[in-house]
Coordinates of C-alpha atoms in Angstrom, one line a residue:
Chain A
M188 CA 97.5 70.8 122.4
L189 CA 101.2 70.2 121.8
L190 CA 101.3 67.5 124.4
F191 CA 98.3 65.8 122.8
V192 CA 100.0 65.8 119.4
L193 CA 103.2 64.5 121.0
L194 CA 101.4 61.6 122.6
V195 CA 99.6 60.8 119.4
V196 CA 102.9 60.7 117.5
L197 CA 104.4 58.5 120.2
T198 CA 101.7 55.9 119.9
P199 CA 103.0 52.8 118.3
L200 CA 101.7 52.0 114.8
G201 CA 99.3 49.1 114.4
N202 CA 97.0 50.0 117.3
W203 CA 94.5 51.4 114.9
W204 CA 91.6 51.7 117.2
L205 CA 93.7 53.9 119.5
F206 CA 94.1 56.4 116.6
I207 CA 90.4 56.2 115.9
T208 CA 89.7 57.1 119.5
Y209 CA 92.1 60.1 119.2
L210 CA 90.3 61.2 116.1
L211 CA 87.0 61.0 117.9
I212 CA 88.4 63.1 120.8
I213 CA 89.5 65.8 118.5
F214 CA 86.2 65.8 116.6
T215 CA 84.4 66.2 119.9
V216 CA 86.5 69.2 120.7
I217 CA 85.8 70.7 117.3
L218 CA 82.1 70.1 117.9
I219 CA 82.2 71.7 121.3
A220 CA 84.1 74.7 119.9
K221 CA 81.4 75.0 117.2
L222 CA 83.9 75.5 114.4
P223 CA 82.3 75.8 111.0
P224 CA 83.0 72.4 109.3
L225 CA 83.7 74.1 105.9
T226 CA 86.4 76.3 107.3
V227 CA 88.0 73.3 109.0
I228 CA 87.9 71.3 105.7
R229 CA 89.3 74.2 103.7
R230 CA 92.2 74.6 106.1
M231 CA 93.0 70.9 105.9
V232 CA 94.1 71.4 102.3
I233 CA 97.6 71.9 103.7
E234 CA 97.7 68.2 104.4
V235 CA 97.3 67.2 100.8
P236 CA 101.0 66.6 100.0
F237 CA 101.3 64.3 103.0
V238 CA 98.3 62.4 101.9
I239 CA 99.8 61.8 98.5
F240 CA 103.0 60.7 100.1
A241 CA 101.1 58.4 102.5
V242 CA 99.1 56.9 99.6
L243 CA 102.3 56.2 97.6
M244 CA 104.2 54.6 100.5
P245 CA 102.6 51.1 100.2
F246 CA 103.5 51.0 96.4
F247 CA 107.2 51.8 96.8
S248 CA 108.2 50.2 100.1
A249 CA 110.0 46.9 100.2
G250 CA 109.3 43.9 102.5
P251 CA 106.6 41.2 102.7
Y252 CA 103.7 41.9 100.4
V253 CA 100.1 41.6 101.0
S254 CA 97.4 41.6 98.4
V255 CA 94.7 44.3 98.7
L256 CA 92.0 44.5 96.1
G257 CA 94.2 42.5 93.7
M258 CA 97.2 44.7 94.2
Q259 CA 100.5 43.6 95.7
L260 CA 101.3 46.2 98.4
S261 CA 104.1 46.3 100.8
E262 CA 103.0 45.5 104.4
A263 CA 105.5 47.8 106.0
G264 CA 104.6 50.6 103.6
L265 CA 100.9 50.1 104.2
T266 CA 101.4 50.4 108.0
A267 CA 103.6 53.4 107.7
G268 CA 101.2 55.1 105.2
I269 CA 98.1 54.6 107.3
G270 CA 100.1 55.7 110.4
L271 CA 101.2 58.9 108.6
L272 CA 97.7 59.5 107.5
F273 CA 96.3 59.2 111.0
K274 CA 99.0 61.1 112.7
G275 CA 99.0 63.9 110.1
T276 CA 95.3 64.3 110.2
I277 CA 95.2 64.4 113.9
G278 CA 98.1 66.9 114.0
V279 CA 96.5 69.2 111.4
L280 CA 93.1 69.0 113.1
S281 CA 94.6 69.9 116.5
S282 CA 96.5 72.9 115.0
I283 CA 93.4 74.1 113.2
T284 CA 91.4 73.9 116.5
L285 CA 94.0 75.9 118.4
A286 CA 94.3 78.5 115.6
S287 CA 90.6 79.0 115.3
T288 CA 89.8 79.1 119.0
T289 CA 92.6 81.2 120.4
P290 CA 93.5 84.7 119.3
M291 CA 97.0 84.9 117.9
R292 CA 98.2 87.3 120.6
E293 CA 97.3 84.7 123.3
V294 CA 99.0 81.9 121.4
L295 CA 102.1 84.1 121.4
S296 CA 102.0 85.1 125.0
G297 CA 101.3 81.5 125.9
L298 CA 104.4 80.4 124.0
S299 CA 106.5 83.0 125.8
R300 CA 105.1 81.9 129.2
L301 CA 105.9 78.3 128.3
K302 CA 109.5 79.5 128.1
V303 CA 109.8 79.3 124.3
P304 CA 112.9 81.5 123.5
N305 CA 111.8 85.1 123.1
M306 CA 113.6 85.4 119.8
L307 CA 111.3 82.6 118.3
V308 CA 108.2 84.2 119.7
E309 CA 109.1 87.6 118.3
I310 CA 109.8 86.1 114.9
A311 CA 106.4 84.4 115.0
A312 CA 104.8 87.7 116.0
F313 CA 106.4 89.6 113.1
M314 CA 105.4 86.9 110.7
V315 CA 101.8 87.1 111.8
R316 CA 101.9 90.9 111.5
Y317 CA 103.5 91.1 108.1
V318 CA 102.3 88.1 106.2
D319 CA 99.2 90.1 105.0
V320 CA 101.4 93.0 103.9
V321 CA 103.7 90.7 101.9
V322 CA 100.8 88.8 100.4
D323 CA 99.2 92.1 99.4
E324 CA 102.4 93.3 97.9
M325 CA 102.7 90.0 95.9
R326 CA 99.1 90.5 94.7
R327 CA 99.8 94.0 93.6
M328 CA 102.9 93.0 91.7
R329 CA 100.9 90.2 90.0
I330 CA 98.2 92.6 89.0
A331 CA 100.8 95.0 87.7
R332 CA 102.3 92.2 85.6
Q333 CA 99.0 91.2 84.2
S334 CA 98.1 94.8 83.5
R335 CA 101.0 94.8 81.1
G336 CA 99.6 91.9 79.1
Y337 CA 101.4 89.1 80.9
F338 CA 99.7 85.7 81.3
E339 CA 101.0 83.0 83.5
T340 CA 101.1 79.9 81.4
G341 CA 102.7 76.8 82.7
I342 CA 106.4 76.2 82.9
R343 CA 107.4 79.0 80.6
S344 CA 106.3 81.6 83.1
W345 CA 108.5 80.3 85.8
P346 CA 111.5 82.5 85.0
V347 CA 109.3 85.6 85.4
I348 CA 107.7 84.3 88.6
A349 CA 111.2 83.5 89.9
K350 CA 112.3 87.1 89.2
A351 CA 109.2 88.5 90.8
A352 CA 109.9 86.3 93.9
G353 CA 113.4 87.8 94.0
A354 CA 112.0 91.3 93.8
L355 CA 109.5 90.5 96.5
F356 CA 112.2 89.1 98.7
I357 CA 114.2 92.3 98.3
R358 CA 111.1 94.5 99.0
A359 CA 110.3 92.4 102.1
Y360 CA 114.0 92.7 103.2
E361 CA 113.9 96.5 102.7
R362 CA 110.6 96.8 104.6
G363 CA 112.3 94.8 107.4
E364 CA 115.0 97.5 107.5
R365 CA 112.5 100.3 107.6
V366 CA 110.5 98.6 110.3
H367 CA 113.7 98.2 112.3
L368 CA 114.5 102.0 111.8
A369 CA 111.0 102.9 113.0
M370 CA 111.5 100.7 116.0
L371 CA 114.9 102.3 116.8
S372 CA 113.2 105.7 116.5
R373 CA 111.0 104.7 119.3
G374 CA 113.8 103.8 121.5
Y375 CA 114.1 100.0 120.7
Q376 CA 117.2 98.5 122.3
G377 CA 116.9 94.9 121.4
K378 CA 114.3 93.8 123.9
M379 CA 110.6 93.6 123.2
P380 CA 108.2 94.5 126.0
S381 CA 106.7 91.2 127.2
Y382 CA 103.3 90.4 126.1
Q383 CA 101.6 90.9 129.4
I384 CA 98.5 88.9 129.9
A385 CA 97.0 87.4 133.1
I386 CA 98.6 84.2 134.2
A387 CA 96.5 81.1 133.5
T388 CA 94.2 80.1 136.3
N389 CA 94.1 76.5 137.6
Q390 CA 90.8 76.1 135.9
Q391 CA 92.3 77.1 132.5
W392 CA 95.1 74.7 133.0
L393 CA 92.6 71.9 133.7
V394 CA 90.6 72.7 130.6
G395 CA 93.8 72.9 128.6
M396 CA 95.0 69.5 129.9
I397 CA 91.8 67.7 129.0
L398 CA 93.1 66.7 125.6
P399 CA 96.6 65.4 126.7
I400 CA 95.0 63.6 129.7
S401 CA 92.4 61.9 127.6
A402 CA 95.2 60.8 125.2
V403 CA 97.2 59.4 128.1
V404 CA 94.1 57.5 129.3
V405 CA 93.5 56.0 125.8
L406 CA 97.2 55.1 125.5
I407 CA 97.3 53.3 128.9
L408 CA 94.0 51.5 128.2
G409 CA 95.3 50.4 124.8
W410 CA 98.6 49.2 126.4
R411 CA 96.9 47.2 129.2
I412 CA 94.5 45.5 126.8
S413 CA 97.1 44.5 124.1
Chain B
M180 CA 115.2 134.2 122.3
S181 CA 114.8 130.8 124.0
E182 CA 116.9 127.8 123.3
P183 CA 115.7 126.2 120.1
V184 CA 114.1 122.8 120.3
L185 CA 115.9 121.7 117.2
E186 CA 119.2 123.2 116.2
I187 CA 120.8 121.9 113.0
S188 CA 124.1 123.6 112.1
G189 CA 126.3 122.8 109.2
V190 CA 125.2 119.2 108.8
A191 CA 126.8 117.4 105.9
Y192 CA 126.4 113.7 105.2
A193 CA 127.5 111.2 102.6
Y194 CA 126.2 107.7 102.4
P195 CA 128.7 104.8 102.7
D196 CA 128.5 104.3 98.9
G197 CA 129.9 107.8 98.5
H198 CA 126.7 109.6 97.4
Q199 CA 126.6 112.9 99.3
A200 CA 123.1 113.8 100.3
L201 CA 123.5 116.9 102.6
F202 CA 125.9 119.8 102.0
G203 CA 125.8 121.9 105.2
V204 CA 122.2 122.3 106.4
D205 CA 121.3 125.0 109.0
L206 CA 117.9 125.0 110.6
H207 CA 116.5 126.3 113.9
V208 CA 113.1 125.4 115.2
H209 CA 111.7 127.0 118.3
R210 CA 109.2 125.8 120.8
G211 CA 105.7 125.6 119.6
E212 CA 106.6 126.3 116.0
K213 CA 105.1 124.2 113.2
I214 CA 107.4 124.1 110.2
A215 CA 107.1 122.6 106.8
L216 CA 110.2 121.1 105.2
L217 CA 109.6 121.2 101.4
G218 CA 111.7 119.9 98.6
P219 CA 111.7 117.8 95.5
N220 CA 112.3 114.1 95.5
G221 CA 115.9 113.3 96.2
A222 CA 116.6 116.6 97.9
G223 CA 117.8 114.9 101.1
K224 CA 114.6 115.4 103.2
T225 CA 114.5 111.8 104.5
T226 CA 118.2 111.8 105.1
L227 CA 117.8 115.0 107.2
V228 CA 114.9 113.5 109.2
L229 CA 117.1 110.5 110.0
H230 CA 119.7 112.9 111.4
I231 CA 117.2 114.5 113.8
N232 CA 116.8 111.3 115.9
G233 CA 120.3 110.0 115.4
I234 CA 119.6 107.1 113.1
L235 CA 122.3 108.7 110.9
L236 CA 125.0 110.8 112.5
P237 CA 126.4 113.8 110.6
G238 CA 129.7 113.6 108.8
A239 CA 130.2 117.2 109.7
G240 CA 128.3 119.8 111.7
S241 CA 125.9 119.0 114.6
V242 CA 122.3 118.4 115.5
R243 CA 121.0 119.5 119.0
I244 CA 117.7 118.8 120.6
T245 CA 116.9 121.2 123.4
G246 CA 120.6 121.8 123.7
M247 CA 121.6 118.1 123.8
E248 CA 123.9 117.0 121.0
V249 CA 122.8 114.0 119.0
K250 CA 125.5 111.4 119.4
T251 CA 125.9 107.8 120.2
E252 CA 126.1 108.2 124.0
N253 CA 122.8 109.9 124.4
L254 CA 120.7 108.3 121.7
K255 CA 118.3 107.0 124.3
Q256 CA 117.3 110.4 125.5
I257 CA 117.3 111.8 122.0
R258 CA 114.8 109.1 120.8
S259 CA 112.5 110.0 123.6
K260 CA 112.7 113.7 122.7
V261 CA 112.2 113.3 119.0
G262 CA 109.1 111.5 117.6
V263 CA 109.3 110.4 114.0
V264 CA 106.2 109.3 112.1
F265 CA 107.3 107.5 109.0
Q266 CA 105.6 107.7 105.7
D267 CA 104.3 104.1 105.5
P268 CA 102.3 103.2 108.6
D269 CA 102.9 99.5 107.9
D270 CA 106.6 100.2 108.6
Q271 CA 105.7 101.7 111.9
L272 CA 103.0 99.4 113.2
F273 CA 104.2 95.9 113.9
M274 CA 102.6 94.8 117.2
P275 CA 99.6 92.4 117.5
T276 CA 97.3 95.1 118.6
V277 CA 97.0 98.9 118.4
R278 CA 97.3 99.2 122.2
D279 CA 100.6 97.2 122.2
D280 CA 102.0 99.3 119.4
V281 CA 101.3 102.6 121.1
A282 CA 102.8 101.2 124.3
F283 CA 106.0 100.1 122.6
G284 CA 107.7 103.5 122.6
P285 CA 107.0 104.6 126.2
N286 CA 107.7 101.0 127.3
N287 CA 111.2 101.3 125.8
M288 CA 111.6 104.5 127.9
G289 CA 111.0 102.4 131.0
I290 CA 107.4 103.5 131.6
T291 CA 105.1 100.8 132.9
G292 CA 101.8 100.2 134.8
E293 CA 99.2 102.9 135.2
E294 CA 101.3 105.7 133.7
L295 CA 101.8 103.6 130.6
D296 CA 98.0 103.0 130.3
D297 CA 97.4 106.7 130.7
R298 CA 99.9 107.6 128.0
V299 CA 98.4 105.0 125.6
N300 CA 94.9 106.3 126.2
Q301 CA 95.8 109.9 125.9
A302 CA 97.7 109.3 122.7
L303 CA 94.8 107.3 121.2
T304 CA 92.3 109.9 122.3
A305 CA 94.4 112.7 120.7
V306 CA 94.0 111.0 117.3
G307 CA 90.5 109.8 117.9
M308 CA 91.3 106.1 117.8
Q309 CA 90.6 105.0 121.4
A310 CA 87.8 102.7 120.2
F311 CA 90.3 100.7 118.2
A312 CA 92.8 100.0 120.9
D313 CA 92.3 96.2 120.8
R314 CA 92.2 95.8 117.1
A315 CA 95.0 94.5 115.0
P316 CA 96.7 97.2 112.9
Q317 CA 96.3 95.2 109.7
H318 CA 92.6 95.3 110.0
L319 CA 92.4 99.1 110.0
S320 CA 92.0 101.4 107.0
F321 CA 95.1 103.3 105.7
G322 CA 93.9 106.6 107.3
Q323 CA 93.3 104.9 110.6
R324 CA 96.7 103.3 110.5
R325 CA 98.3 106.7 109.9
R326 CA 96.5 108.1 112.9
V327 CA 97.7 105.2 115.1
A328 CA 101.2 105.7 113.8
I329 CA 101.0 109.3 115.0
A330 CA 99.7 108.1 118.3
T331 CA 102.6 105.7 118.7
V332 CA 104.9 108.7 118.7
L333 CA 102.7 111.0 120.8
A334 CA 102.7 108.4 123.6
M335 CA 106.4 109.1 124.0
Q336 CA 105.5 112.8 124.7
P337 CA 108.4 114.1 122.5
E338 CA 109.7 117.6 122.4
I339 CA 109.4 117.7 118.7
L340 CA 107.2 115.7 116.3
V341 CA 108.6 114.9 112.9
L342 CA 106.2 113.7 110.2
D343 CA 107.3 112.3 106.8
E344 CA 104.6 113.0 104.2
P345 CA 101.6 112.9 106.6
S346 CA 99.1 113.5 103.8
S347 CA 100.4 110.9 101.3
N348 CA 98.0 108.2 100.0
L349 CA 95.0 109.5 101.9
D350 CA 91.5 110.2 100.6
P351 CA 90.4 113.9 100.9
A352 CA 88.4 113.3 104.1
A353 CA 91.2 111.4 105.8
R354 CA 93.7 114.1 104.7
R355 CA 91.5 116.7 106.4
E356 CA 91.0 114.6 109.5
I357 CA 94.8 114.3 109.9
A358 CA 95.2 118.0 109.4
E359 CA 92.6 118.7 112.2
I360 CA 94.4 116.3 114.5
L361 CA 97.8 118.0 113.8
N362 CA 96.3 121.4 114.2
E363 CA 94.9 120.5 117.6
L364 CA 98.3 119.2 118.9
D365 CA 100.2 121.6 121.2
I366 CA 103.6 120.5 120.1
T367 CA 106.6 121.6 118.1
M368 CA 106.4 120.1 114.7
L369 CA 108.5 119.6 111.6
M370 CA 106.5 118.3 108.7
V371 CA 108.2 116.9 105.5
T372 CA 105.9 117.2 102.5
H373 CA 105.3 117.9 98.8
D374 CA 101.8 118.9 99.6
L375 CA 102.0 122.7 99.4
P376 CA 98.4 123.5 100.4
Y377 CA 98.9 121.2 103.4
A378 CA 102.0 123.2 104.4
L379 CA 100.0 126.4 104.0
E380 CA 97.2 125.1 106.2
L381 CA 99.3 123.7 109.0
C382 CA 102.6 125.6 109.2
Q383 CA 103.4 129.3 109.7
R384 CA 106.9 128.9 108.4
S385 CA 108.4 126.8 105.6
V386 CA 111.9 125.9 104.4
I387 CA 112.9 124.5 101.1
L388 CA 115.6 121.8 101.0
S389 CA 117.1 121.4 97.6
A390 CA 120.2 119.5 96.5
G391 CA 121.2 119.0 100.1
T392 CA 121.0 122.6 101.3
I393 CA 118.3 125.0 102.7
V394 CA 117.6 127.5 99.9
A395 CA 114.7 129.3 101.5
D396 CA 113.3 129.9 105.0
R397 CA 110.3 132.2 105.5
N398 CA 106.6 132.6 106.1
T399 CA 104.8 129.9 104.3
Y400 CA 102.4 132.2 102.4
D401 CA 105.3 134.4 101.2
L402 CA 107.3 131.4 100.2
L403 CA 104.5 129.9 98.1
A404 CA 103.7 133.3 96.6
D405 CA 107.2 133.4 95.1
E406 CA 106.5 131.4 92.0
E407 CA 109.9 131.8 90.5
L408 CA 111.6 130.4 93.7
I409 CA 109.4 127.3 94.1
K410 CA 109.5 126.5 90.4
Q411 CA 113.3 126.6 90.5
H412 CA 113.2 123.8 93.1
R413 CA 110.7 121.5 91.3
L414 CA 107.8 122.6 93.5
E415 CA 104.4 123.6 92.1
L416 CA 101.0 124.5 93.4
P417 CA 98.3 122.0 92.3
F418 CA 96.4 122.7 89.2
G419 CA 93.6 125.2 89.7
F420 CA 94.9 126.3 93.1
K421 CA 95.3 130.0 93.8
L422 CA 96.7 131.5 97.0
D423 CA 94.0 133.3 98.9
P424 CA 95.5 136.7 99.9
S425 CA 93.4 136.7 103.1
L426 CA 95.7 133.9 104.3
A427 CA 98.8 136.2 104.0
K428 CA 99.1 137.4 107.5
K429 CA 98.5 134.4 109.6

């Protein structure tokens, strides 16, 4: 998946039909995996800031201008914007596919087998474990605020939200300390047991490589033709 | 008498900020005993618990586990002898699955392979959670998480089990289920609690820690029957609760 995204990012801008092919490939994978389209769309909301940025690019970039629908747009900005849109969408779609088809534990053990430093894998594991706890804590704090007659209204509520964020940070930090104590109590000495899982078979490797290989094929074909 | 499993003598401790929490605590716990450590908030109960497995080291006095003094050089053995179940299971359970979490302690002691699997299964069976081994802790109910937290410590097969408020935040049924599990365990146990009926149900002997010292140490029924004493140390039986005299000679 990572290799696929890397290849997509490395594809030179301007070869638009290459990107369309990539999109088709990832859509096929999503279809085969039978992911519910609504979930995929909901999760794609994370891309919105990038989309806005990409849409703005043609208006603010310098360089030779082209006229599109009666507007003077920068050619370089247009290319970069469309490129960002394609690459971003393909990247987000790939991540969503990985996240929805592979249990978190296997993603983590996979990362550690791919020789990602243990420290990073452990941090990711802790984040996955505690994100719910912290979000829950945040929700309880918000309900407690509202129960005392507080309404969040625009910019004037920011100081309160900032203080709440500070309190939440301290609570999360203190929980981190308590978790560490509990780990020490069970004999933790700075090394996590490895996430043991069967080594990937050749077949699994093959299935896993389908995406990057198809991207390489598309890339080479595009290069030969142009 | 045999050598005590837990021997605390003259332990005093002050936090780095100068606040003194313990002023010379003495407590002996013998094999197979189940003891309740009672005391109001801020009495130093948690501080004392952190001394038992050497998270904190005493400023004066000593703590011994089956004769071995708790000090920096033998922390590894101490941590495998003392199992602490913390109050908030979310502090204790941090691995992706229940099975991984229960395996964490024994794994740190160097146990692997089949023996590790055996220990994990035994511990989960003891708390009735074997069906949940492959679930993520965050998807369990609070009572179930508390049970798994107990299993994570049982898997280390400690000499003494220390529980911090095992009945807190549980609904009545979960509270009773935990009591049944703890009653079934054949293990030396020190239970920190404010829940006086729980102490009466599970522990033959109780001690009161108040303002950093042990102020009472006797049979749980007799201790709770001494209204004057428990009131003095901010402990009270719940409203409507009356000691049943038939429980006196347990």
